RNA sequence: GUCCCCUUCGUCUAGCCCGGCCCAGGACACCAGGUUUUCAUCCUGGCGACAGGGGUUCGAAUCCCCUAGGGGACGCCA
């Protein structure tokens, strides 16, 4: 039994589509599961938009999602070149084979593949014209996901365009053949192309590889498959929005595949161990951003404090997001950095995403934080929050040094004395010192800010916000 | 229009191949409670599906047929 060789063959368009990423992932998983090789081949024939930048988007996207390739750009390999634009002589060579077998002809300057079978003319309701059709023998595809699929081609198709460049079906087959690809794992949208490909393999006198057509990813709302124009369809978008790559990768694994038990959040090693083509289901999957977001939050919760803080630093400081809300981080020293880490430690169990962090932690770094109007409405609408604030301010002033236990004790003591509930103090105080009604542990939050800032913020709030009538 | 694929909760899915253990399990979302500290955390509970119709069978989500619906392909794009 020869080694499994699979490939991902993207066309560098400048985008890395989430569907393409899932296809790459399934190929990669299969290679890693079987101990085979994962080949990256760049389908860059006939594209002026084929720039180094466009290639970079794909390569970086793959790296980001944790996929490495054994052969291809940056990796090399014995089956190169891995760019179709550099394989012209191979294509010419293989065209020669078809010529020798008398399976090609020229028409309008293009080279066509000639199907074998009885010819007839028929009106094509789709193309709205009369065309020549062929009664070719049906091709049988033993698809690992779909089972046995039969489909007959009925029209000759283009191998080489008038401009001399080879077309997709031809290069695809020649490359898979010459690169020794054993399993073609690709989207179901290629299933109806596969009969063309089988025709070509046979015309070359070769056995086609094993096919596995995986379900398509449908757009989150509306109908149809997800396309580059759809919101949330690009890998780089999630990267930009600071999603955790492991979370995106984990979510993608679950679109069309499952471990057959109730597990969802899984280490990649475990997925590799369990992944198999026979376990892929055949119905299309709708993309659910909310579940992705949930997965992302789950990864955030469980990652090390060090990494969480690192991710936050990367976004808030290095990418300059804190600067955008008026925090100058350029003069930060070791103490500031330690403070930053402490803040992140406090927030990790509550924050939903890295992306939301500016709103979630901004008030730790600036006195100029906004008071959320919705939160204010909610908190200030009942009781006498201003009176409670004055009371808690006095109580807090008496605490010599802030600690969570001390503060909790003090607030409980206060509420016992006045008969107000702890929440009557907590809500307005959180609003005053953070501008919002949600956030990390209340007492932890006060400790983090420290006595001076807390008292100061309460004072400022008291004088700036009129008591409701 | 032609051909191909698909059809279990709103969504992702388990179960289907090898019919009884399924008046269908899990997760997201949603809703309701709880954690004598709020909350976007955490815990508990609830809501909620075998597309429809015919067969086969003692018995069908599971096998067969039809209908309907969804998706894809039909490019000198990939």
mmCIF file of N, CA and C in Angstrom, chain A residues 16 48 92 135 157 164 172 185 200 208 311 411 426 442:
data_model
loop_
_atom_site.group_PDB
_atom_site.id
_atom_site.type_symbol
_atom_site.label_atom_id
_atom_site.label_comp_id
_atom_site.label_asym_id
_atom_site.label_seq_id
_atom_site.Cartn_x
_atom_site.Cartn_y
_atom_site.Cartn_z
ATOM 1 N N UNK A 16 -8.673 34.308 1.321
ATOM 2 C CA UNK A 16 -8.650 32.910 1.738
ATOM 3 C C UNK A 16 -10.012 32.616 2.338
ATOM 4 N N UNK A 48 -4.246 37.528 -13.709
ATOM 5 C CA UNK A 48 -3.409 38.726 -13.566
ATOM 6 C C UNK A 48 -3.411 39.168 -12.111
ATOM 7 N N UNK A 92 2.327 20.556 -21.780
ATOM 8 C CA UNK A 92 2.513 20.332 -23.213
ATOM 9 C C UNK A 92 2.788 18.848 -23.474
ATOM 10 N N UNK A 135 -23.030 10.911 -26.804
ATOM 11 C CA UNK A 135 -23.522 9.881 -25.896
ATOM 12 C C UNK A 135 -22.334 9.100 -25.356
ATOM 13 N N UNK A 157 -14.911 19.305 -23.998
ATOM 14 C CA UNK A 157 -14.581 20.507 -23.225
ATOM 15 C C UNK A 157 -13.167 20.979 -23.541
ATOM 16 N N UNK A 164 -3.543 30.025 -25.392
ATOM 17 C CA UNK A 164 -2.447 29.088 -25.214
ATOM 18 C C UNK A 164 -2.283 28.543 -23.809
ATOM 19 N N UNK A 172 -5.590 20.235 -13.595
ATOM 20 C CA UNK A 172 -5.943 19.570 -12.357
ATOM 21 C C UNK A 172 -5.615 18.088 -12.423
ATOM 22 N N UNK A 185 -9.618 15.224 -2.051
ATOM 23 C CA UNK A 185 -10.639 15.649 -1.101
ATOM 24 C C UNK A 185 -10.971 17.090 -1.437
ATOM 25 N N UNK A 200 -10.444 12.154 -18.424
ATOM 26 C CA UNK A 200 -9.048 12.487 -18.707
ATOM 27 C C UNK A 200 -8.091 11.433 -18.151
ATOM 28 N N UNK A 208 -7.929 6.801 -11.899
ATOM 29 C CA UNK A 208 -8.167 8.044 -11.146
ATOM 30 C C UNK A 208 -7.854 7.816 -9.662
ATOM 31 N N UNK A 311 -2.088 37.659 24.048
ATOM 32 C CA UNK A 311 -3.015 37.966 22.952
ATOM 33 C C UNK A 311 -3.582 39.369 23.133
ATOM 34 N N UNK A 411 -18.488 45.931 52.685
ATOM 35 C CA UNK A 411 -19.766 46.189 52.022
ATOM 36 C C UNK A 411 -20.884 45.402 52.709
ATOM 37 N N UNK A 426 -23.295 47.651 45.039
ATOM 38 C CA UNK A 426 -22.422 47.159 43.980
ATOM 39 C C UNK A 426 -22.743 47.753 42.607
ATOM 40 N N UNK A 442 -16.443 42.129 41.036
ATOM 41 C CA UNK A 442 -16.551 43.497 41.548
ATOM 42 C C UNK A 442 -15.411 43.880 42.499
#
